[in-house]
Amino acid sequence: TLVFSHGLLWSGRMFAHQVAHFKKYYRVVTYDHRGQGQSSAPADGYDMETVYTDGVALIEGLKLGPCHFAGLSMGGFIGMRLAARRPDLLRSLILMETAADPEPTENHGRYRLLTKVLRWIGIWAVVKPTMKIMFSQTFLHDPTRRAERTYWETELKANNPTAIAKATEGVITRLGVLDELAAITLPTLIVVGDEDVATVPDKARTIQQHIAGSRLVIIPQAGHSSSVEQPTAVNKAIDDFLQIKHRQA
């Protein structure tokens, strides 16, 4: 089984290209975090430790483990916790556009301002600045991908403002897990777009330095949503990683 865990503000739909490709070889599962996508929006439980336990409950409840786990951004926060604390549930770890350290303090004000705007004015008011964080300049200015940009803008607008504000606060206030990475002994692939401004490539390099034997792939012309922006390159990176692991096994 190959499980995909999405980033903040999105849903499992951001892995549509990966599902289409990998379903030929694996049982592929995507899931939506609480308050996002098709999942319910409970009153609380949006802190990263609780969202991590949601991931554990999903894998155990559906008997998915041991599985290959691919987490993008927020999904990567969960993946690192799983690999360090519950390696019995995983076969391998794939980290995409994520970071092991806490959210930089200088970002707190900006993200909280965005959540205030979306709660009091509406999500439509933050779509443009959010797209600049989530996607590369290459993607945003490619005239042939206008329809894709419109689709993802529509996905953003479909979010529940109250739930997204809580999920964002959970991401902002998360604790770092850098000191836990040495405990990860599973085969690990780290993927990052070279135009990612939310979790810059240096954050991926830091993770690689702390997980023994991990490999890093930098995706050209991709930002914080490489699975959408450069799906062919992302699929190849994952496919190569899984094939290498299988040969070694």
PDB file of C-alpha atoms in Angstrom:
ATOM      1  CA  THR A   1       0.000   0.000   0.000  1.00  0.00           C
ATOM      2  CA  LEU A   2       1.110   3.545  -0.835  1.00  0.00           C
ATOM      3  CA  VAL A   3      -0.488   6.263   1.327  1.00  0.00           C
ATOM      4  CA  PHE A   4      -0.457   9.954   0.346  1.00  0.00           C
ATOM      5  CA  SER A   5      -0.952  12.704   2.936  1.00  0.00           C
ATOM      6  CA  HIS A   6      -1.643  16.209   1.610  1.00  0.00           C
ATOM      7  CA  GLY A   7      -0.530  19.713   2.508  1.00  0.00           C
ATOM      8  CA  LEU A   8      -2.389  22.487   4.313  1.00  0.00           C
ATOM      9  CA  LEU A   9      -5.334  24.019   2.388  1.00  0.00           C
ATOM     10  CA  TRP A  10      -5.647  21.126  -0.030  1.00  0.00           C
ATOM     11  CA  SER A  11      -6.902  17.551  -0.076  1.00  0.00           C
ATOM     12  CA  GLY A  12      -5.987  14.174  -1.494  1.00  0.00           C
ATOM     13  CA  ARG A  13      -6.874  15.587  -4.909  1.00  0.00           C
ATOM     14  CA  MET A  14      -3.404  17.097  -5.102  1.00  0.00           C
ATOM     15  CA  PHE A  15      -2.143  13.544  -5.706  1.00  0.00           C
ATOM     16  CA  ALA A  16      -4.462  12.741  -8.619  1.00  0.00           C
ATOM     17  CA  HIS A  17      -1.515  12.281 -11.002  1.00  0.00           C
ATOM     18  CA  GLN A  18       0.247   9.996  -8.517  1.00  0.00           C
ATOM     19  CA  VAL A  19      -2.872   7.873  -7.962  1.00  0.00           C
ATOM     20  CA  ALA A  20      -3.324   7.444 -11.709  1.00  0.00           C
ATOM     21  CA  HIS A  21       0.282   6.304 -12.097  1.00  0.00           C
ATOM     22  CA  PHE A  22       0.890   4.171  -9.017  1.00  0.00           C
ATOM     23  CA  LYS A  23      -2.442   2.353  -8.870  1.00  0.00           C
ATOM     24  CA  LYS A  24      -1.010   0.027 -11.507  1.00  0.00           C
ATOM     25  CA  TYR A  25       1.531  -1.230  -8.993  1.00  0.00           C
ATOM     26  CA  TYR A  26       0.177  -0.494  -5.505  1.00  0.00           C
ATOM     27  CA  ARG A  27      -2.960  -0.156  -3.477  1.00  0.00           C
ATOM     28  CA  VAL A  28      -3.025   3.657  -3.331  1.00  0.00           C
ATOM     29  CA  VAL A  29      -4.782   5.529  -0.528  1.00  0.00           C
ATOM     30  CA  THR A  30      -5.196   9.286  -0.107  1.00  0.00           C
ATOM     31  CA  TYR A  31      -6.915  10.834   2.882  1.00  0.00           C
ATOM     32  CA  ASP A  32      -8.002  14.311   3.927  1.00  0.00           C
ATOM     33  CA  HIS A  33      -6.941  15.846   7.235  1.00  0.00           C
ATOM     34  CA  ARG A  34      -9.624  16.942   9.671  1.00  0.00           C
ATOM     35  CA  GLY A  35     -11.329  20.121   8.549  1.00  0.00           C
ATOM     36  CA  GLN A  36     -10.039  19.803   4.989  1.00  0.00           C
ATOM     37  CA  GLY A  37     -11.266  18.173   1.802  1.00  0.00           C
ATOM     38  CA  GLN A  38     -14.040  15.666   2.458  1.00  0.00           C
ATOM     39  CA  SER A  39     -13.222  15.123   6.145  1.00  0.00           C
ATOM     40  CA  SER A  40     -15.400  16.481   8.924  1.00  0.00           C
ATOM     41  CA  ALA A  41     -14.487  19.640  10.818  1.00  0.00           C
ATOM     42  CA  PRO A  42     -14.554  18.886  14.562  1.00  0.00           C
ATOM     43  CA  ALA A  43     -14.374  21.689  17.089  1.00  0.00           C
ATOM     44  CA  ASP A  44     -10.805  20.897  18.126  1.00  0.00           C
ATOM     45  CA  GLY A  45      -7.860  18.569  17.571  1.00  0.00           C
ATOM     46  CA  TYR A  46      -6.014  20.543  14.906  1.00  0.00           C
ATOM     47  CA  ASP A  47      -2.637  20.530  16.645  1.00  0.00           C
ATOM     48  CA  MET A  48      -0.005  18.499  14.820  1.00  0.00           C
ATOM     49  CA  GLU A  49       0.275  15.824  17.503  1.00  0.00           C
ATOM     50  CA  THR A  50      -3.433  15.047  17.236  1.00  0.00           C
ATOM     51  CA  VAL A  51      -3.306  15.089  13.446  1.00  0.00           C
ATOM     52  CA  TYR A  52      -0.395  12.639  13.706  1.00  0.00           C
ATOM     53  CA  THR A  53      -2.560  10.301  15.814  1.00  0.00           C
ATOM     54  CA  ASP A  54      -5.224  10.584  13.087  1.00  0.00           C
ATOM     55  CA  GLY A  55      -2.645   9.134  10.686  1.00  0.00           C
ATOM     56  CA  VAL A  56      -1.865   6.291  13.064  1.00  0.00           C
ATOM     57  CA  ALA A  57      -5.573   5.558  13.496  1.00  0.00           C
ATOM     58  CA  LEU A  58      -6.104   5.529   9.727  1.00  0.00           C
ATOM     59  CA  ILE A  59      -3.281   3.077   9.035  1.00  0.00           C
ATOM     60  CA  GLU A  60      -4.258   0.807  11.912  1.00  0.00           C
ATOM     61  CA  GLY A  61      -7.999   1.061  11.346  1.00  0.00           C
ATOM     62  CA  LEU A  62      -7.832   0.223   7.637  1.00  0.00           C
ATOM     63  CA  LYS A  63      -5.008  -2.283   8.171  1.00  0.00           C
ATOM     64  CA  LEU A  64      -2.784  -0.466   5.680  1.00  0.00           C
ATOM     65  CA  GLY A  65       0.531  -1.140   7.382  1.00  0.00           C
ATOM     66  CA  PRO A  66       3.281  -1.610   6.870  1.00  0.00           C
ATOM     67  CA  CYS A  67       2.876   0.861   3.997  1.00  0.00           C
ATOM     68  CA  HIS A  68       4.899   3.304   1.957  1.00  0.00           C
ATOM     69  CA  PHE A  69       3.946   6.750   3.309  1.00  0.00           C
ATOM     70  CA  ALA A  70       4.275   9.916   1.205  1.00  0.00           C
ATOM     71  CA  GLY A  71       3.594  13.205   2.963  1.00  0.00           C
ATOM     72  CA  LEU A  72       3.676  16.664   1.385  1.00  0.00           C
ATOM     73  CA  SER A  73       4.256  19.697   3.629  1.00  0.00           C
ATOM     74  CA  MET A  74       1.750  19.138   6.482  1.00  0.00           C
ATOM     75  CA  GLY A  75       1.626  15.499   5.416  1.00  0.00           C
ATOM     76  CA  GLY A  76       5.401  15.412   5.818  1.00  0.00           C
ATOM     77  CA  PHE A  77       5.085  16.586   9.427  1.00  0.00           C
ATOM     78  CA  ILE A  78       2.971  13.495   9.998  1.00  0.00           C
ATOM     79  CA  GLY A  79       5.283  11.232   8.007  1.00  0.00           C
ATOM     80  CA  MET A  80       8.351  12.160  10.053  1.00  0.00           C
ATOM     81  CA  ARG A  81       6.493  11.498  13.299  1.00  0.00           C
ATOM     82  CA  LEU A  82       5.252   8.152  12.018  1.00  0.00           C
ATOM     83  CA  ALA A  83       8.680   7.019  10.856  1.00  0.00           C
ATOM     84  CA  ALA A  84      10.371   8.048  14.101  1.00  0.00           C
ATOM     85  CA  ARG A  85       7.707   6.814  16.534  1.00  0.00           C
ATOM     86  CA  ARG A  86       5.811   4.032  14.758  1.00  0.00           C
ATOM     87  CA  PRO A  87       8.206   2.489  12.224  1.00  0.00           C
ATOM     88  CA  ASP A  88       6.228  -0.748  12.495  1.00  0.00           C
ATOM     89  CA  LEU A  89       3.505   0.928  10.420  1.00  0.00           C
ATOM     90  CA  LEU A  90       5.769   1.900   7.514  1.00  0.00           C
ATOM     91  CA  ARG A  91       7.915   0.273   4.845  1.00  0.00           C
ATOM     92  CA  SER A  92       9.411   3.520   3.613  1.00  0.00           C
ATOM     93  CA  LEU A  93       9.026   7.280   3.931  1.00  0.00           C
ATOM     94  CA  ILE A  94       8.642   9.875   1.193  1.00  0.00           C
ATOM     95  CA  LEU A  95       8.844  13.520   2.276  1.00  0.00           C
ATOM     96  CA  MET A  96       7.784  16.268  -0.109  1.00  0.00           C
ATOM     97  CA  GLU A  97       8.149  20.021   0.421  1.00  0.00           C
ATOM     98  CA  THR A  98       8.338  19.790   4.196  1.00  0.00           C
ATOM     99  CA  ALA A  99      10.448  20.835   7.168  1.00  0.00           C
ATOM    100  CA  ALA A 100      11.563  19.284  10.460  1.00  0.00           C
ATOM    101  CA  ASP A 101      11.958  22.545  12.371  1.00  0.00           C
ATOM    102  CA  PRO A 102       9.174  24.698  13.880  1.00  0.00           C
ATOM    103  CA  GLU A 103       7.502  27.339  11.737  1.00  0.00           C
ATOM    104  CA  PRO A 104       9.848  30.355  11.611  1.00  0.00           C
ATOM    105  CA  THR A 105       8.636  33.076  13.953  1.00  0.00           C
ATOM    106  CA  GLU A 106       8.734  35.654  11.188  1.00  0.00           C
ATOM    107  CA  ASN A 107       6.008  33.703   9.328  1.00  0.00           C
ATOM    108  CA  HIS A 108       3.546  33.636  12.232  1.00  0.00           C
ATOM    109  CA  GLY A 109       2.209  37.161  11.747  1.00  0.00           C
ATOM    110  CA  ARG A 110       1.767  36.766   8.009  1.00  0.00           C
ATOM    111  CA  TYR A 111      -0.098  33.470   8.261  1.00  0.00           C
ATOM    112  CA  ARG A 112      -2.295  34.669  11.125  1.00  0.00           C
ATOM    113  CA  LEU A 113      -3.175  37.764   9.120  1.00  0.00           C
ATOM    114  CA  LEU A 114      -4.221  35.541   6.236  1.00  0.00           C
ATOM    115  CA  THR A 115      -6.461  33.469   8.513  1.00  0.00           C
ATOM    116  CA  LYS A 116      -8.075  36.619   9.963  1.00  0.00           C
ATOM    117  CA  VAL A 117      -8.807  37.884   6.474  1.00  0.00           C
ATOM    118  CA  LEU A 118     -10.327  34.600   5.318  1.00  0.00           C
ATOM    119  CA  ARG A 119     -12.505  34.343   8.465  1.00  0.00           C
ATOM    120  CA  TRP A 120     -13.798  37.916   8.407  1.00  0.00           C
ATOM    121  CA  ILE A 121     -13.808  38.763   4.724  1.00  0.00           C
ATOM    122  CA  GLY A 122     -13.753  35.431   2.927  1.00  0.00           C
ATOM    123  CA  ILE A 123     -11.385  32.972   1.317  1.00  0.00           C
ATOM    124  CA  TRP A 124     -11.654  34.797  -1.996  1.00  0.00           C
ATOM    125  CA  ALA A 125      -9.608  37.639  -0.454  1.00  0.00           C
ATOM    126  CA  VAL A 126      -6.552  35.453   0.183  1.00  0.00           C
ATOM    127  CA  VAL A 127      -6.543  33.327  -2.967  1.00  0.00           C
ATOM    128  CA  LYS A 128      -3.958  35.386  -4.868  1.00  0.00           C
ATOM    129  CA  PRO A 129      -1.325  35.616  -2.092  1.00  0.00           C
ATOM    130  CA  THR A 130      -1.881  31.968  -1.204  1.00  0.00           C
ATOM    131  CA  MET A 131      -1.334  30.827  -4.778  1.00  0.00           C
ATOM    132  CA  LYS A 132       2.029  32.658  -4.745  1.00  0.00           C
ATOM    133  CA  ILE A 133       3.050  30.638  -1.676  1.00  0.00           C
ATOM    134  CA  MET A 134       1.772  27.306  -2.910  1.00  0.00           C
ATOM    135  CA  PHE A 135       2.987  27.324  -6.504  1.00  0.00           C
ATOM    136  CA  SER A 136       6.139  28.243  -8.400  1.00  0.00           C
ATOM    137  CA  GLN A 137       6.473  31.315 -10.548  1.00  0.00           C
ATOM    138  CA  THR A 138       6.944  28.959 -13.489  1.00  0.00           C
ATOM    139  CA  PHE A 139       3.522  27.396 -12.903  1.00  0.00           C
ATOM    140  CA  LEU A 140       1.790  30.685 -12.149  1.00  0.00           C
ATOM    141  CA  HIS A 141       2.987  32.364 -15.344  1.00  0.00           C
ATOM    142  CA  ASP A 142       2.653  29.482 -17.814  1.00  0.00           C
ATOM    143  CA  PRO A 143      -0.125  30.497 -20.233  1.00  0.00           C
ATOM    144  CA  THR A 144      -0.796  26.855 -21.125  1.00  0.00           C
ATOM    145  CA  ARG A 145      -1.757  26.027 -17.529  1.00  0.00           C
ATOM    146  CA  ARG A 146      -4.413  28.656 -16.973  1.00  0.00           C
ATOM    147  CA  ALA A 147      -7.158  26.024 -16.567  1.00  0.00           C
ATOM    148  CA  GLU A 148      -5.142  24.221 -13.887  1.00  0.00           C
ATOM    149  CA  ARG A 149      -4.637  27.448 -11.955  1.00  0.00           C
ATOM    150  CA  THR A 150      -8.362  28.125 -12.098  1.00  0.00           C
ATOM    151  CA  TYR A 151      -9.065  24.635 -10.790  1.00  0.00           C
ATOM    152  CA  TRP A 152      -6.779  25.079  -7.766  1.00  0.00           C
ATOM    153  CA  GLU A 153      -8.145  28.525  -7.047  1.00  0.00           C
ATOM    154  CA  THR A 154     -11.593  26.917  -6.934  1.00  0.00           C
ATOM    155  CA  GLU A 155     -10.274  24.257  -4.553  1.00  0.00           C
ATOM    156  CA  LEU A 156      -8.942  26.971  -2.249  1.00  0.00           C
ATOM    157  CA  LYS A 157     -12.282  28.774  -2.225  1.00  0.00           C
ATOM    158  CA  ALA A 158     -14.068  25.541  -1.273  1.00  0.00           C
ATOM    159  CA  ASN A 159     -12.305  25.387   2.108  1.00  0.00           C
ATOM    160  CA  ASN A 160     -14.208  25.827   5.369  1.00  0.00           C
ATOM    161  CA  PRO A 161     -12.826  29.160   6.714  1.00  0.00           C
ATOM    162  CA  THR A 162     -13.174  28.276  10.388  1.00  0.00           C
ATOM    163  CA  ALA A 163     -11.605  24.838  10.019  1.00  0.00           C
ATOM    164  CA  ILE A 164      -8.778  26.150   7.838  1.00  0.00           C
ATOM    165  CA  ALA A 165      -7.981  28.848  10.401  1.00  0.00           C
ATOM    166  CA  LYS A 166      -7.667  26.129  13.066  1.00  0.00           C
ATOM    167  CA  ALA A 167      -5.569  23.891  10.802  1.00  0.00           C
ATOM    168  CA  THR A 168      -3.279  26.810   9.980  1.00  0.00           C
ATOM    169  CA  GLU A 169      -2.821  27.551  13.671  1.00  0.00           C
ATOM    170  CA  GLY A 170      -1.888  23.894  14.182  1.00  0.00           C
ATOM    171  CA  VAL A 171       0.798  24.189  11.522  1.00  0.00           C
ATOM    172  CA  ILE A 172       2.106  27.508  12.875  1.00  0.00           C
ATOM    173  CA  THR A 173       2.392  26.272  16.471  1.00  0.00           C
ATOM    174  CA  ARG A 174       3.795  22.802  15.733  1.00  0.00           C
ATOM    175  CA  LEU A 175       6.873  21.630  17.582  1.00  0.00           C
ATOM    176  CA  GLY A 176       9.967  20.734  15.583  1.00  0.00           C
ATOM    177  CA  VAL A 177      11.028  17.109  15.187  1.00  0.00           C
ATOM    178  CA  LEU A 178      14.634  17.605  14.126  1.00  0.00           C
ATOM    179  CA  ASP A 179      15.843  15.774  17.231  1.00  0.00           C
ATOM    180  CA  GLU A 180      13.686  12.759  16.299  1.00  0.00           C
ATOM    181  CA  LEU A 181      15.066  12.276  12.786  1.00  0.00           C
ATOM    182  CA  ALA A 182      18.067  10.222  13.916  1.00  0.00           C
ATOM    183  CA  ALA A 183      15.601   7.545  15.014  1.00  0.00           C
ATOM    184  CA  ILE A 184      14.382   7.105  11.419  1.00  0.00           C
ATOM    185  CA  THR A 185      16.034   4.063   9.866  1.00  0.00           C
ATOM    186  CA  LEU A 186      13.490   3.393   7.120  1.00  0.00           C
ATOM    187  CA  PRO A 187      14.413   4.005   3.476  1.00  0.00           C
ATOM    188  CA  THR A 188      13.635   7.691   2.956  1.00  0.00           C
ATOM    189  CA  LEU A 189      13.187   9.856  -0.133  1.00  0.00           C
ATOM    190  CA  ILE A 190      13.097  13.647   0.180  1.00  0.00           C
ATOM    191  CA  VAL A 191      11.608  15.695  -2.666  1.00  0.00           C
ATOM    192  CA  VAL A 192      11.523  19.477  -3.001  1.00  0.00           C
ATOM    193  CA  GLY A 193      10.830  21.933  -5.797  1.00  0.00           C
ATOM    194  CA  ASP A 194      13.657  24.276  -6.672  1.00  0.00           C
ATOM    195  CA  GLU A 195      11.220  27.233  -6.597  1.00  0.00           C
ATOM    196  CA  ASP A 196       9.588  26.345  -3.275  1.00  0.00           C
ATOM    197  CA  VAL A 197       9.275  29.515  -1.170  1.00  0.00           C
ATOM    198  CA  ALA A 198       7.265  27.973   1.691  1.00  0.00           C
ATOM    199  CA  THR A 199       9.796  25.280   2.595  1.00  0.00           C
ATOM    200  CA  VAL A 200      12.929  26.211   0.694  1.00  0.00           C
ATOM    201  CA  PRO A 201      15.326  23.510  -0.559  1.00  0.00           C
ATOM    202  CA  ASP A 202      17.728  24.134   2.330  1.00  0.00           C
ATOM    203  CA  LYS A 203      15.082  22.731   4.689  1.00  0.00           C
ATOM    204  CA  ALA A 204      15.043  19.537   2.637  1.00  0.00           C
ATOM    205  CA  ARG A 205      18.842  19.376   2.793  1.00  0.00           C
ATOM    206  CA  THR A 206      18.672  19.680   6.581  1.00  0.00           C
ATOM    207  CA  ILE A 207      16.313  16.709   6.761  1.00  0.00           C
ATOM    208  CA  GLN A 208      18.617  14.693   4.515  1.00  0.00           C
ATOM    209  CA  GLN A 209      21.566  15.421   6.798  1.00  0.00           C
ATOM    210  CA  HIS A 210      19.660  14.059   9.797  1.00  0.00           C
ATOM    211  CA  ILE A 211      18.216  10.859   8.279  1.00  0.00           C
ATOM    212  CA  ALA A 212      20.967   8.337   7.581  1.00  0.00           C
ATOM    213  CA  GLY A 213      20.951   6.955   4.053  1.00  0.00           C
ATOM    214  CA  SER A 214      18.179   9.249   2.818  1.00  0.00           C
ATOM    215  CA  ARG A 215      18.228  10.542  -0.722  1.00  0.00           C
ATOM    216  CA  LEU A 216      17.257  14.002  -1.961  1.00  0.00           C
ATOM    217  CA  VAL A 217      15.699  14.857  -5.325  1.00  0.00           C
ATOM    218  CA  ILE A 218      15.214  18.496  -6.318  1.00  0.00           C
ATOM    219  CA  ILE A 219      12.457  18.969  -8.884  1.00  0.00           C
ATOM    220  CA  PRO A 220      13.149  21.723 -11.461  1.00  0.00           C
ATOM    221  CA  GLN A 221      10.503  24.402 -12.046  1.00  0.00           C
ATOM    222  CA  ALA A 222       8.356  23.317  -9.108  1.00  0.00           C
ATOM    223  CA  GLY A 223       7.214  25.122  -5.991  1.00  0.00           C
ATOM    224  CA  HIS A 224       5.400  23.960  -2.852  1.00  0.00           C
ATOM    225  CA  SER A 225       3.032  21.683  -4.783  1.00  0.00           C
ATOM    226  CA  SER A 226       5.362  19.635  -6.981  1.00  0.00           C
ATOM    227  CA  SER A 227       2.897  16.731  -7.237  1.00  0.00           C
ATOM    228  CA  VAL A 228       0.642  19.091  -9.201  1.00  0.00           C
ATOM    229  CA  GLU A 229       3.225  21.241 -10.944  1.00  0.00           C
ATOM    230  CA  GLN A 230       5.664  18.574 -12.177  1.00  0.00           C
ATOM    231  CA  PRO A 231       3.843  15.237 -11.795  1.00  0.00           C
ATOM    232  CA  THR A 232       5.975  13.318 -14.294  1.00  0.00           C
ATOM    233  CA  ALA A 233       9.210  14.237 -12.493  1.00  0.00           C
ATOM    234  CA  VAL A 234       7.693  13.491  -9.079  1.00  0.00           C
ATOM    235  CA  ASN A 235       6.332  10.136 -10.223  1.00  0.00           C
ATOM    236  CA  LYS A 236       9.719   9.179 -11.628  1.00  0.00           C
ATOM    237  CA  ALA A 237      11.497  10.125  -8.410  1.00  0.00           C
ATOM    238  CA  ILE A 238       9.101   8.008  -6.340  1.00  0.00           C
ATOM    239  CA  ASP A 239       9.100   5.153  -8.820  1.00  0.00           C
ATOM    240  CA  ASP A 240      12.907   5.032  -8.905  1.00  0.00           C
ATOM    241  CA  PHE A 241      13.042   5.122  -5.108  1.00  0.00           C
ATOM    242  CA  LEU A 242      10.548   2.300  -4.660  1.00  0.00           C
ATOM    243  CA  GLN A 243      12.193   0.141  -7.324  1.00  0.00           C
ATOM    244  CA  ILE A 244      15.621   0.576  -5.721  1.00  0.00           C
ATOM    245  CA  LYS A 245      14.195  -0.367  -2.341  1.00  0.00           C
ATOM    246  CA  HIS A 246      12.571  -3.460  -3.799  1.00  0.00           C
ATOM    247  CA  ARG A 247      15.790  -4.592  -5.443  1.00  0.00           C
ATOM    248  CA  GLN A 248      17.656  -4.179  -2.174  1.00  0.00           C
ATOM    249  CA  ALA A 249      14.977  -6.171  -0.362  1.00  0.00           C
TER     250      ALA A 249
END
